[in-house]
Amino acid sequence: MCVRNNDLVVILGNHENNEFYVSISILLKKIGLKTQMLVLDVNNLFFSKLLELKPLIVLFTPSDFSKIQNVYNEFGIIQGFLECHNIKYSGSGSIASILGSSKYLSKVLFRSLGLKTPKCIFVRKNQVPPKYYKVVEELGKNIIIKPNSLGDSVGVSIIRDEFDYLLCIDVLKQKYNGDFLLEELIDNNKIEYTTGIFERKNEVIQLPICKTTTFTDFFSYESKKIGLNKKEFISHDDEDIHKEMQRIAYLLHKEFNCKNFSRTDFLVDKERNIYVLEINLLPGLQPNSIFPQLCEKEKISYDEILFSLVEV
């Protein structure tokens, strides 16, 4: 029988000096729980270490996971491993993680629910990409290219001609070595809307909307990290389009079988059609990330968010 280390919380991530790890360590210490960072590695050593530690619960560090090119996170294998060994963990389960970590699989589910999402072509890493003129015929001249399984707009670029197309594919294959999407560029793409769901015990809380405008060509990794975007929070708005976004976010949270929280991102074109971009099952939880700011607008403190992770 596996005897649990009932006062140890293991946090999976990259390093101990991020704000999420520091904040949750201080908070859990107040209620008598110890924390230990377990660094993810490509040699599988953290799997055996998890079994050795036998923690009370495992927490994921969202800001680290979105950047890790690691097959275990991309396909829900870590979550599946924890389930097999009856180790509790925060966030959504293995099946939800498989769906949510793949932009392409997410789009398949969006469409099955009758939701609009930008048209795309899915290209596997070992597949020969389609000819540029074929892509233009299907998606239009202005195209977005993005890795299938990375967050934070990492590796995302705009393609405007054949030279861009060939260059971006070459860079993507060399730098990220994974599947990728070619996606139509929706007009009015400089404004993005975000809302989310937060679960507190048996309560499901619908969060307000954040409208983000970028001052660059599109929402790149750089624009998000160096503050080239303007945020505006919309609380309890009566406008139908905002209510519809919240309805969709709640629907997707349920259909993906999310746990703890989820964040959904949208675009709205000039005809006011709503397009679902993606659902994020591990939204950033640094204090300055959008999700904690959305919670703050609903009077949910940062400490409450962190406590909710260990309540499972």
mmCIF file of C-alpha atoms in Angstrom, residues 4 12 38 44-52 55 58 60 72 75-89 93-94:
data_model
loop_
_atom_site.group_PDB
_atom_site.id
_atom_site.type_symbol
_atom_site.label_atom_id
_atom_site.label_comp_id
_atom_site.label_asym_id
_atom_site.label_seq_id
_atom_site.Cartn_x
_atom_site.Cartn_y
_atom_site.Cartn_z
ATOM 1 C CA ARG A 4 1.163 9.300 1.496
ATOM 2 C CA LEU A 12 6.179 20.535 -11.055
ATOM 3 C CA LEU A 38 10.354 18.969 -8.791
ATOM 4 C CA ASN A 44 12.004 10.724 -17.013
ATOM 5 C CA LEU A 45 13.719 11.010 -13.617
ATOM 6 C CA PHE A 46 10.887 13.042 -12.122
ATOM 7 C CA PHE A 47 8.496 10.082 -12.585
ATOM 8 C CA SER A 48 10.474 7.879 -10.186
ATOM 9 C CA LYS A 49 11.027 10.847 -7.864
ATOM 10 C CA LEU A 50 7.257 11.399 -7.641
ATOM 11 C CA LEU A 51 6.740 7.791 -6.559
ATOM 12 C CA GLU A 52 9.525 8.140 -4.010
ATOM 13 C CA PRO A 55 3.074 13.660 -2.007
ATOM 14 C CA VAL A 58 0.948 17.611 -7.163
ATOM 15 C CA PHE A 60 1.479 22.299 -11.973
ATOM 16 C CA TYR A 72 4.519 14.550 -21.225
ATOM 17 C CA PHE A 75 -0.390 14.760 -24.411
ATOM 18 C CA GLY A 76 -1.555 14.538 -20.794
ATOM 19 C CA ILE A 77 0.938 11.787 -19.969
ATOM 20 C CA ILE A 78 1.944 13.292 -16.618
ATOM 21 C CA GLN A 79 -1.711 13.503 -15.594
ATOM 22 C CA GLY A 80 -2.283 9.913 -16.752
ATOM 23 C CA PHE A 81 0.740 8.730 -14.767
ATOM 24 C CA LEU A 82 -0.557 10.419 -11.608
ATOM 25 C CA GLU A 83 -4.012 8.898 -12.120
ATOM 26 C CA CYS A 84 -2.524 5.395 -12.505
ATOM 27 C CA HIS A 85 -0.661 5.795 -9.203
ATOM 28 C CA ASN A 86 -3.617 7.392 -7.401
ATOM 29 C CA ILE A 87 -1.752 10.655 -6.758
ATOM 30 C CA LYS A 88 -3.972 13.732 -6.572
ATOM 31 C CA TYR A 89 -3.108 16.758 -8.689
ATOM 32 C CA GLY A 93 -7.566 15.353 -16.065
ATOM 33 C CA SER A 94 -5.546 13.464 -18.651
#
